[in-house]
mmCIF file of C-alpha atoms (C1' of nucleotides) in Angstrom:
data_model
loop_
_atom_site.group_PDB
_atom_site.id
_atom_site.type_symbol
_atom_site.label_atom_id
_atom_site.label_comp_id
_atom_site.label_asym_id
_atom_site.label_seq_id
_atom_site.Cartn_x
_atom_site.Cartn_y
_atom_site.Cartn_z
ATOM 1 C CA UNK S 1 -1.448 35.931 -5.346
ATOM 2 C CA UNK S 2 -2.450 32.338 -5.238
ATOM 3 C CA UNK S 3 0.068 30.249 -7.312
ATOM 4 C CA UNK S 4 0.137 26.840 -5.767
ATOM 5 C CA UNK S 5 3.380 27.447 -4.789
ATOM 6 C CA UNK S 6 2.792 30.401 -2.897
ATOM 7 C CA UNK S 7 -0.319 28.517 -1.118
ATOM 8 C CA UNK S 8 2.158 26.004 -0.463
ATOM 9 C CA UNK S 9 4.319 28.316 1.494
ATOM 10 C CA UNK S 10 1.378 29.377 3.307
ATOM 11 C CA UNK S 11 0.629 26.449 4.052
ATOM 12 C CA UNK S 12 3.656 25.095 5.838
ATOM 13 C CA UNK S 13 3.910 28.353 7.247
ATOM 14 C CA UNK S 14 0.507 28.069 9.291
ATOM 15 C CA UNK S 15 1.506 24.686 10.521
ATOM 16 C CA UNK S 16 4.584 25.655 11.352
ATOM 17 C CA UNK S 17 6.447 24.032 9.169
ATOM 18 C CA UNK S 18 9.828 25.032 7.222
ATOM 19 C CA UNK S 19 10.138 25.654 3.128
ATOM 20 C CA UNK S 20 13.154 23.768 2.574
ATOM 21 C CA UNK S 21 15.007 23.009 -0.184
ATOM 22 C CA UNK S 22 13.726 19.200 -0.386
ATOM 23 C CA UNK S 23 10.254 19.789 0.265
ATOM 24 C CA UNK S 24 10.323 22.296 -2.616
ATOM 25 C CA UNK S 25 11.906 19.610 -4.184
ATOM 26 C CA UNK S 26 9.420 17.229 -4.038
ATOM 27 C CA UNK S 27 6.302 19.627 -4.204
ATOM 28 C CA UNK S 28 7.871 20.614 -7.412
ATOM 29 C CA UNK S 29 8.259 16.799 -8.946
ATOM 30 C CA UNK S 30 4.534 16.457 -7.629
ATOM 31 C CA UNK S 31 3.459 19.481 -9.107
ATOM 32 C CA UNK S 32 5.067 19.012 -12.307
ATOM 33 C CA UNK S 33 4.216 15.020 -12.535
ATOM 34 C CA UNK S 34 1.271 14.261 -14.851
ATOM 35 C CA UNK S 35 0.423 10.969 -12.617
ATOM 36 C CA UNK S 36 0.857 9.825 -8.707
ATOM 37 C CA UNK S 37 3.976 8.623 -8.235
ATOM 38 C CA UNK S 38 4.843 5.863 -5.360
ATOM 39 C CA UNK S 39 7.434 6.441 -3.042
ATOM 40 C CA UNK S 40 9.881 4.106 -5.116
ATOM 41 C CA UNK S 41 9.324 6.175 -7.903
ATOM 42 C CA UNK S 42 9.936 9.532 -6.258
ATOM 43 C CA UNK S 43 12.648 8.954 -4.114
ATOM 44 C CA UNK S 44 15.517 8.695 -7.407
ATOM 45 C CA UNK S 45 13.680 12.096 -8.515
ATOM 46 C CA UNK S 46 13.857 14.470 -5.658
ATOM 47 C CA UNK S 47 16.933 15.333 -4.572
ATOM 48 C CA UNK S 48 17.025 14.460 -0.759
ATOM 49 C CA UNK S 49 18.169 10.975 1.222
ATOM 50 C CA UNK S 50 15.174 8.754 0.805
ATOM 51 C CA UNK S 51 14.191 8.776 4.864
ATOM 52 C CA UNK S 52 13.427 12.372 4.177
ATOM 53 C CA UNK S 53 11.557 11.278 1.280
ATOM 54 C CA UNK S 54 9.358 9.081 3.669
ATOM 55 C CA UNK S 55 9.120 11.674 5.983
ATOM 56 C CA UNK S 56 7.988 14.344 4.060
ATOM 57 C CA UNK S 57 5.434 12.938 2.228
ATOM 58 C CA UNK S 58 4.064 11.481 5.726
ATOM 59 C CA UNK S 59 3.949 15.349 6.725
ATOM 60 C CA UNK S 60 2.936 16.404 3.819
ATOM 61 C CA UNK S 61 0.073 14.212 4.072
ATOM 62 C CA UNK S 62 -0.829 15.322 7.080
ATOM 63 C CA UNK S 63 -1.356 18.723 6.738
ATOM 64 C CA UNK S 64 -3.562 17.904 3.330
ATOM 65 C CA UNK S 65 -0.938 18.991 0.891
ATOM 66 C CA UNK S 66 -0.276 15.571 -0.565
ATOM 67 C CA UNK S 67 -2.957 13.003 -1.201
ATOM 68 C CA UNK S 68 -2.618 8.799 -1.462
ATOM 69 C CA UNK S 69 -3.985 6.899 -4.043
ATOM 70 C CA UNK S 70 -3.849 3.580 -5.113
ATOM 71 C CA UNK S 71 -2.428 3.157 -8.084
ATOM 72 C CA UNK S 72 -2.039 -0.493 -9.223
ATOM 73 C CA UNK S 73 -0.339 -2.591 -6.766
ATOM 74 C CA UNK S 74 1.334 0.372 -5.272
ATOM 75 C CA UNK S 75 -0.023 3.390 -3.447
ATOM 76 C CA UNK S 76 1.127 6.607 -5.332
ATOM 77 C CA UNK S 77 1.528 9.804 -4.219
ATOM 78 C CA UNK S 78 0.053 12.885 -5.484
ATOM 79 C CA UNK S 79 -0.599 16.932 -4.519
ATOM 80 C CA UNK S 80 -4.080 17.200 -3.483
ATOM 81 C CA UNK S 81 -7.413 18.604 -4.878
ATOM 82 C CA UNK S 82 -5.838 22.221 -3.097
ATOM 83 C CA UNK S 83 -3.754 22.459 -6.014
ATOM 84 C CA UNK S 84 -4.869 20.294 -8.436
ATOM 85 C CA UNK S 85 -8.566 19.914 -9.273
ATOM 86 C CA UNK S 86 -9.981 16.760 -8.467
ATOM 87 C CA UNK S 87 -9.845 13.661 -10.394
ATOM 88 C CA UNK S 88 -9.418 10.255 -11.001
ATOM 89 C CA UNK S 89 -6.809 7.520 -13.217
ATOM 90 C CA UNK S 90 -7.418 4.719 -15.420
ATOM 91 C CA UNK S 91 -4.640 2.443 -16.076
ATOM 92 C CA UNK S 92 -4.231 0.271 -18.973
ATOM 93 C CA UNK S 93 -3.806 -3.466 -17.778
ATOM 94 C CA UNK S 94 -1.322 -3.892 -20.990
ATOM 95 C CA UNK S 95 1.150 -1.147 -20.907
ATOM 96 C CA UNK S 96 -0.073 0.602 -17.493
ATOM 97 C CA UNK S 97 0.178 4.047 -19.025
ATOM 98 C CA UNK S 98 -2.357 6.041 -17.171
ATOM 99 C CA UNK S 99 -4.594 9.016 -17.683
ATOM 100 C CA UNK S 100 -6.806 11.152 -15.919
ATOM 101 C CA UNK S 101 -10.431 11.074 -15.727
ATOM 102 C CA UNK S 102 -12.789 13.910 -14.589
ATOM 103 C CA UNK S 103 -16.377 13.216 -14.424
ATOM 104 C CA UNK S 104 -18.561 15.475 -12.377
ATOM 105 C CA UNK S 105 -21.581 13.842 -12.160
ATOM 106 C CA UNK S 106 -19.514 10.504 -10.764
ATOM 107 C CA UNK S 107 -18.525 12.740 -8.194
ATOM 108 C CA UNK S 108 -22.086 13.558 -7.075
ATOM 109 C CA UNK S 109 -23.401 10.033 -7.399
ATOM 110 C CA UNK S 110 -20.540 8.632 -5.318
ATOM 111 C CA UNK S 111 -21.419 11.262 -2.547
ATOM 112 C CA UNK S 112 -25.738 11.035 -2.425
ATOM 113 C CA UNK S 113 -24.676 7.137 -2.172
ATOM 114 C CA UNK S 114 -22.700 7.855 0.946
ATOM 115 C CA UNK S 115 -25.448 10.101 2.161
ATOM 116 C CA UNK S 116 -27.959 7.024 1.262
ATOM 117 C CA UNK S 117 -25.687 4.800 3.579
ATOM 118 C CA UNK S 118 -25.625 7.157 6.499
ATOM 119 C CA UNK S 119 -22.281 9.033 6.038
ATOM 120 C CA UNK S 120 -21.760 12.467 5.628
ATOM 121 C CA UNK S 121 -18.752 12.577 2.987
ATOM 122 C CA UNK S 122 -15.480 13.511 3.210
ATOM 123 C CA UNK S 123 -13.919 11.691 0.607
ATOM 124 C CA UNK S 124 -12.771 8.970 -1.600
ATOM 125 C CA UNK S 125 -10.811 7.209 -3.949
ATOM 126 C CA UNK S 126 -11.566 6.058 -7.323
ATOM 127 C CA UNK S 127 -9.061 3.903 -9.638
ATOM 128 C CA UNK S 128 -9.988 2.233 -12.857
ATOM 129 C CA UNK S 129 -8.610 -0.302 -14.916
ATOM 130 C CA UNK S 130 -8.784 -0.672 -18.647
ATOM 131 C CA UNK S 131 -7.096 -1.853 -21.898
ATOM 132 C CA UNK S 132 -6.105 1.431 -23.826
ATOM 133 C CA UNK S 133 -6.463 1.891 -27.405
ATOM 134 C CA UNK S 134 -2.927 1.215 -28.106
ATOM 135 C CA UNK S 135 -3.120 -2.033 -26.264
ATOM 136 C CA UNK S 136 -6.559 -3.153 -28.156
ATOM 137 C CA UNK S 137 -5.014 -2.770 -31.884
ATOM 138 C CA UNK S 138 -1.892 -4.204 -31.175
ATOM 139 C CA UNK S 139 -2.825 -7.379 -28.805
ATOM 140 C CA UNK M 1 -24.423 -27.141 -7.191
ATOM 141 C CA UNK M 2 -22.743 -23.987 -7.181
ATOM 142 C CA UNK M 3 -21.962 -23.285 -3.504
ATOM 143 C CA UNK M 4 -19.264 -20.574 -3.085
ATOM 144 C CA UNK M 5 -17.319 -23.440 -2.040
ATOM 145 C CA UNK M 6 -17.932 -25.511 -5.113
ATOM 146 C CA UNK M 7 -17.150 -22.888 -6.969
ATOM 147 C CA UNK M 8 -13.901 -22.400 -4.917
ATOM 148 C CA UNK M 9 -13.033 -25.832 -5.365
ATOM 149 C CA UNK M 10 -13.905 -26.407 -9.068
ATOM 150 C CA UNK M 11 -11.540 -23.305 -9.632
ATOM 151 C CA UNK M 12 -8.671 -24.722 -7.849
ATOM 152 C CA UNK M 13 -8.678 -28.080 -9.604
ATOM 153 C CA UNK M 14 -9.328 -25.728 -13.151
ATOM 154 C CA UNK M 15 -6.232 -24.297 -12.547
ATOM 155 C CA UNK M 16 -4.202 -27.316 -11.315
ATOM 156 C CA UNK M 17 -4.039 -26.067 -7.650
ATOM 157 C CA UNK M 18 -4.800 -28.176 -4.925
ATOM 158 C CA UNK M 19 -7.362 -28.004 -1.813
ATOM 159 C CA UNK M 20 -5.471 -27.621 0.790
ATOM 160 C CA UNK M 21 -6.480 -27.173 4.600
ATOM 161 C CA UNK M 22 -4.717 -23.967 4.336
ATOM 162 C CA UNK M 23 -6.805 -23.052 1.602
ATOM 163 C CA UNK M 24 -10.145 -24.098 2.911
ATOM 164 C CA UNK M 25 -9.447 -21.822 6.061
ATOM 165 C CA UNK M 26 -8.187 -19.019 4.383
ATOM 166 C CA UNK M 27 -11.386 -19.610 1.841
ATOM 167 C CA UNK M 28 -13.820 -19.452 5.023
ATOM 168 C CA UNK M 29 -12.347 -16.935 6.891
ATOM 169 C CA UNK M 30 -12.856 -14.252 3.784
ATOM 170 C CA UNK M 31 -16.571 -15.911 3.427
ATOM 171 C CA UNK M 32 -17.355 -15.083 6.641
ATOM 172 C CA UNK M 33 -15.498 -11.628 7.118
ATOM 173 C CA UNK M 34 -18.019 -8.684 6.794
ATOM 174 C CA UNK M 35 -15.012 -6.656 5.316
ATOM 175 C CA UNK M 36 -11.669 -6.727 3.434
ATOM 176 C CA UNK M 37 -8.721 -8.138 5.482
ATOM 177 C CA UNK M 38 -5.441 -6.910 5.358
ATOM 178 C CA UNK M 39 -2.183 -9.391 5.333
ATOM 179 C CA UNK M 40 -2.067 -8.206 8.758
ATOM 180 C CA UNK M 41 -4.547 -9.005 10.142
ATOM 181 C CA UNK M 42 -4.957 -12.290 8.275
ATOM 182 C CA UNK M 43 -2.450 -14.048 9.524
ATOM 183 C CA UNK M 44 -3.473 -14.589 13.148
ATOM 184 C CA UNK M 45 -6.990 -15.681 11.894
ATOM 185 C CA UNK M 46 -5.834 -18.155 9.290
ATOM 186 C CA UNK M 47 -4.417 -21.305 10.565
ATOM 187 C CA UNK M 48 -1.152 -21.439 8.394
ATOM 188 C CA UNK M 49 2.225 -19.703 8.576
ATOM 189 C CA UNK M 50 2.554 -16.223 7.310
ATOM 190 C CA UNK M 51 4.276 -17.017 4.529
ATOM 191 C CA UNK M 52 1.902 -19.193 3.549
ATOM 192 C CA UNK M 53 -0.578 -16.690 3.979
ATOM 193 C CA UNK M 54 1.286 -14.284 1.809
ATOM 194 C CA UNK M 55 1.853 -17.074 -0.768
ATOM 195 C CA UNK M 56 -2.100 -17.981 -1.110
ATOM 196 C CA UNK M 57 -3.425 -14.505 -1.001
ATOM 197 C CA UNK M 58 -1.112 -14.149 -4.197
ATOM 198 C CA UNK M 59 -1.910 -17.631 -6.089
ATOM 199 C CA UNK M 60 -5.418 -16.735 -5.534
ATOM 200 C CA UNK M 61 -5.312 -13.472 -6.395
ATOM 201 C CA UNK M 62 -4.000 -14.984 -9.830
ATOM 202 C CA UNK M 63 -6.806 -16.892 -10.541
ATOM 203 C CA UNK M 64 -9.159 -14.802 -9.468
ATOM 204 C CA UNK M 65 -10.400 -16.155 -6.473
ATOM 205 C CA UNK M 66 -8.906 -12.813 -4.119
ATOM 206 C CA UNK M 67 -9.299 -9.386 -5.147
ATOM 207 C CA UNK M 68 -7.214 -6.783 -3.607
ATOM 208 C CA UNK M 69 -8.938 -3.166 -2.015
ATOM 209 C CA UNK M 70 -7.377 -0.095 -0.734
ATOM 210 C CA UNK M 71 -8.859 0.305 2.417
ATOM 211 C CA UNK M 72 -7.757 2.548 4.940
ATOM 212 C CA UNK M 73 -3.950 3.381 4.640
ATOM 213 C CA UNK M 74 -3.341 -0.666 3.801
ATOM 214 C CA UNK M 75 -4.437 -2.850 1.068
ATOM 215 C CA UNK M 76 -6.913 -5.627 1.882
ATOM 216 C CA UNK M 77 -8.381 -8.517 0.265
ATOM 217 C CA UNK M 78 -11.494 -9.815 0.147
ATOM 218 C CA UNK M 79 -13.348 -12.641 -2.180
ATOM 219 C CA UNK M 80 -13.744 -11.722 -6.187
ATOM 220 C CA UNK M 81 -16.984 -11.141 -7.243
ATOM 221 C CA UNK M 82 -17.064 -14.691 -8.101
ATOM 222 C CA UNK M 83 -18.365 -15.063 -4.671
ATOM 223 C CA UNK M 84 -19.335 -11.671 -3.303
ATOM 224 C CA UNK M 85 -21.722 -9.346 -5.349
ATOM 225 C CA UNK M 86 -19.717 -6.282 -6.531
ATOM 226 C CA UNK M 87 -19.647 -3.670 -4.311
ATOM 227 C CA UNK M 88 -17.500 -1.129 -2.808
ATOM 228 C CA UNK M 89 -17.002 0.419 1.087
ATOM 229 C CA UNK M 90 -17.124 3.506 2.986
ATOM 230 C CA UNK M 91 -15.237 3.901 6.395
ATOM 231 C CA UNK M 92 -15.733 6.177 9.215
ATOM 232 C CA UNK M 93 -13.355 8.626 9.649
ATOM 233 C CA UNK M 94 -13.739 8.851 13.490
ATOM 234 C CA UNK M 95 -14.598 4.913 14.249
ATOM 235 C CA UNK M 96 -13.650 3.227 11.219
ATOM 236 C CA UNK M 97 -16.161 1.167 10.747
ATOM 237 C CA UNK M 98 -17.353 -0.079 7.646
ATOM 238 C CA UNK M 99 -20.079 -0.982 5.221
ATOM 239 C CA UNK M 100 -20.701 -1.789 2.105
ATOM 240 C CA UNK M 101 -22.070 0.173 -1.046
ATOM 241 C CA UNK M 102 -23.670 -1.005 -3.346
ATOM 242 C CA UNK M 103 -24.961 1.016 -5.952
ATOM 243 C CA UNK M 104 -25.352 -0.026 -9.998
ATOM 244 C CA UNK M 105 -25.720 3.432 -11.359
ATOM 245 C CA UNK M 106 -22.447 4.160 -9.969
ATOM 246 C CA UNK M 107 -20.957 0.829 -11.632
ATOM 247 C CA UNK M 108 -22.537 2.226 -15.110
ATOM 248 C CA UNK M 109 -21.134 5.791 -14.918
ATOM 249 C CA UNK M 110 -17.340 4.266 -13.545
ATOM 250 C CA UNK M 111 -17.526 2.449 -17.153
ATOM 251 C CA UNK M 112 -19.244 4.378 -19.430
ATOM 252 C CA UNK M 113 -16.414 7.268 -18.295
ATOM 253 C CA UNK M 114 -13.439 4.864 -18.597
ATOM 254 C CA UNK M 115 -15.184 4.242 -22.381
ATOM 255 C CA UNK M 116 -14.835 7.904 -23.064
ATOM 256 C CA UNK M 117 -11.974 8.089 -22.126
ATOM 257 C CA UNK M 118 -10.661 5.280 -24.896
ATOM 258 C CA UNK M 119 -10.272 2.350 -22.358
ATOM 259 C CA UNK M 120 -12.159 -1.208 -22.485
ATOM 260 C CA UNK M 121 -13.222 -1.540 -18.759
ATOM 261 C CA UNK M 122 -11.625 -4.351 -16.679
ATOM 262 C CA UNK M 123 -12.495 -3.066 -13.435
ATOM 263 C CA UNK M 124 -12.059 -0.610 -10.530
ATOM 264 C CA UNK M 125 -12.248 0.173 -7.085
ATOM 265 C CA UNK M 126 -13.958 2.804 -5.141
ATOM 266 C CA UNK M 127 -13.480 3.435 -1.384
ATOM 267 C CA UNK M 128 -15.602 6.377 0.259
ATOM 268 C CA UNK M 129 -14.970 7.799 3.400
ATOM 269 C CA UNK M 130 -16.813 9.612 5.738
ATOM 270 C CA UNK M 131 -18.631 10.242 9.560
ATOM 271 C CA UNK M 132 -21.217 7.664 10.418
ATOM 272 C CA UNK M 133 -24.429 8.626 12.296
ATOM 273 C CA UNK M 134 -23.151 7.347 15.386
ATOM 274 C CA UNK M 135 -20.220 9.484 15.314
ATOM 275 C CA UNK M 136 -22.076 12.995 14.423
ATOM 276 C CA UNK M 137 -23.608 12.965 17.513
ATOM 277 C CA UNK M 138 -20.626 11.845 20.000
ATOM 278 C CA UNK M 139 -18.663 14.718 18.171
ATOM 279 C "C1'" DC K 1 -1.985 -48.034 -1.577
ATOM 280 C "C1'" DT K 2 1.414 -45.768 -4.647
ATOM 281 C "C1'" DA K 3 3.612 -42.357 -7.237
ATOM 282 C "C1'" DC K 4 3.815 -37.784 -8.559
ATOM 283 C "C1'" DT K 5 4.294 -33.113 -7.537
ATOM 284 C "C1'" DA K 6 2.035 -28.899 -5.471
ATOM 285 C "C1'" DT K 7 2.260 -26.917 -1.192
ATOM 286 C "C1'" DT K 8 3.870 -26.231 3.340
ATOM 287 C "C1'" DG K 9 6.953 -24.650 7.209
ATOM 288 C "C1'" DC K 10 11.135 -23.061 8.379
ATOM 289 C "C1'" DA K 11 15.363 -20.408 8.078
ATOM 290 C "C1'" DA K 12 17.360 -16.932 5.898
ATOM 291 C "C1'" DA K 13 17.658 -13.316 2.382
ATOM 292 C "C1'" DA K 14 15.976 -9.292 0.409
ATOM 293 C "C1'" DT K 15 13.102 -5.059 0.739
ATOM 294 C "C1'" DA K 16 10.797 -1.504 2.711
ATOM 295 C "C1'" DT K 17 9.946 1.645 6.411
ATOM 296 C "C1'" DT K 18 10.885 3.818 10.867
ATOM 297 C "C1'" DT K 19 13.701 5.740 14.651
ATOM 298 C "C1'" DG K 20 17.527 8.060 17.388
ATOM 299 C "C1'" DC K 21 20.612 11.508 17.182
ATOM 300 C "C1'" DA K 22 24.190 14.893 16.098
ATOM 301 C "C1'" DA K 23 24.882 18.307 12.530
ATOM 302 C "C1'" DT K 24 22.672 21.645 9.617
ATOM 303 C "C1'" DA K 25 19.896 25.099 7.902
ATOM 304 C "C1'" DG K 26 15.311 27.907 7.933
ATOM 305 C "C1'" DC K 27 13.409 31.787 9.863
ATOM 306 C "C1'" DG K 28 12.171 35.424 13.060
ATOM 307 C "C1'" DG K 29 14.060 39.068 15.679
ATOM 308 C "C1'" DT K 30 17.421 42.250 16.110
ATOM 309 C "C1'" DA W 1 23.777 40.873 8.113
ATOM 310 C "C1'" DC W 2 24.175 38.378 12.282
ATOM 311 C "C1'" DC W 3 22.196 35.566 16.297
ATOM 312 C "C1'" DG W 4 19.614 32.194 18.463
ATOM 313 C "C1'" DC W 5 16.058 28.916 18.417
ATOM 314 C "C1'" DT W 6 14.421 24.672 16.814
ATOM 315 C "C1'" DA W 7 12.530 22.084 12.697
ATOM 316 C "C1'" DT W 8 14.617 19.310 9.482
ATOM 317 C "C1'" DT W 9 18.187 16.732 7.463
ATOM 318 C "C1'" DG W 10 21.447 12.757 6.624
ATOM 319 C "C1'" DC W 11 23.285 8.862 8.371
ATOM 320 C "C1'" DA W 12 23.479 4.509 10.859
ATOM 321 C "C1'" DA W 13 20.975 1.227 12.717
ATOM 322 C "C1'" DA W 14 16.659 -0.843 14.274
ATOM 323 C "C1'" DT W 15 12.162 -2.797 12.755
ATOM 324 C "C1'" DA W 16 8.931 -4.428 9.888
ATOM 325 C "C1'" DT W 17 7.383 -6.541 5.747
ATOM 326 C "C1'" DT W 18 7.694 -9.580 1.911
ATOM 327 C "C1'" DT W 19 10.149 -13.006 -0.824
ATOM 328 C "C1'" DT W 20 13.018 -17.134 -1.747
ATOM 329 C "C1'" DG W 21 15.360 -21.805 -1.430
ATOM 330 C "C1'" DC W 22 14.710 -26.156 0.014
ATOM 331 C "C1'" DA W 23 13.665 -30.464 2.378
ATOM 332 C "C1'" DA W 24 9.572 -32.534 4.348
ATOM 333 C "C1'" DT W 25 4.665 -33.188 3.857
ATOM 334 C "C1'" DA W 26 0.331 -34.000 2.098
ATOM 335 C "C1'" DG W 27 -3.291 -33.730 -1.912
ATOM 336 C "C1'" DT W 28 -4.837 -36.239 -5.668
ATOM 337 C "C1'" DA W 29 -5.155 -39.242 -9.633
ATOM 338 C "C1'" DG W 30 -4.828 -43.892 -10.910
#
DNA sequence: CTACTATTGCAAAATATTTGCAATAGCGGT
DNA sequence: ACCGCTATTGCAAATATTTTGCAATAGTAG
């Protein structure tokens, strides 16, 4: 059935596009990553030379299966809402841990205000800062 | 009084920076743009060498004075809300043009969902995408 | 006008990203 | 299981982007 993975395959399969070992790789760090990671971050974790690390996610990306997001001062890299529901991050300003945030009715607002402006939607990104209670008690 | 300019130069001396011509164009040249600039495309329209350019978009992102956006696939920077209301963008996908959003409800529900979620708001950024008017019909 | 020092431009270093290409390895068809 | 086709890989090298060191310059306070 549908496991990401297998939609995955499918996937790269309709765009004719080969499962190999290092994009399994890296779908699998993705998958398996609790936050976006940048391309700095991901290319000492999956298990390919780094140009292929570049290249993939640039494919990836284009075909919809991985997503962008900007993530502090870095973009970040992450699987999209195909196989993980959509969302947004906050990231604490003292100790940059991050978490996920997943707020419906944002959603909506965000898209009747493109509507109001004359767009019809088709996305968007959303990244928050904040101090963390960890950070509050112990600054 | 408190022209953005005063208030650009009262901030400069407050942090023991000087007014330089370099500045003062790169200053003017954000006034005036309708949307975030990338590096990029800063440095032809600011009158100073790139590294320059790279140098005061960073000292005045410090203090303030700068705010960096994702827009598009590259980060841009456009005057704080110091000097610009808050407010966020959408892009076309098929002309990329842009506008600005501006919509307080949104601002509440970004915060009251970071509160939730434990964090003391600092800020965040919000780039929409989507097809202008113009650009439903061509299609 | 002077003295002090932040800031600039330049050259060069350090990083980050992309490209060309021969070798390799998926994958479909037998 | 093997064969052939070609997408993908790794490597080397080209480009592009950003940062750094430093001497010269130019704001600014007095």
């Amino acid at each position: 059935m549908g496991s990401a993975f297998t939609i995955f395959k499918r996937h790269l399969h309709s765009n004719n596009m080969r499962m190999t070992h290092q994009r399994d790789h890296l779908f699998h760090v993705l998958l398996k990553s609790s936050h976006p990671l940048s391309i700095e971050q991901l290319i000492p974790l999956v298990d390919s030379h780094f140009v292929s690390v570049y290249r993939n996610v640039q494919e990836l990306r284009k075909v919809g299966v991985i997503k962008q997001v900007p993530l502090g001062l870095k973009y970040s890299y992450e699987l999209s809402d195909m196989f993980k529901p959509h969302h947004h991050h906050i990231s604490c300003d003292g100790c940059s841990a991050v978490s996920g945030i997943d707020d419906e009715e944002i959603e909506r607002l965000i898209d009747s205000a493109a509507v109001r402006a004359g767009y019809r939607p088709t996305g968007h990104s959303l990244e928050m800062r904040g101090i963390c209670r960890n950070c509050r008690v112990t600054d």
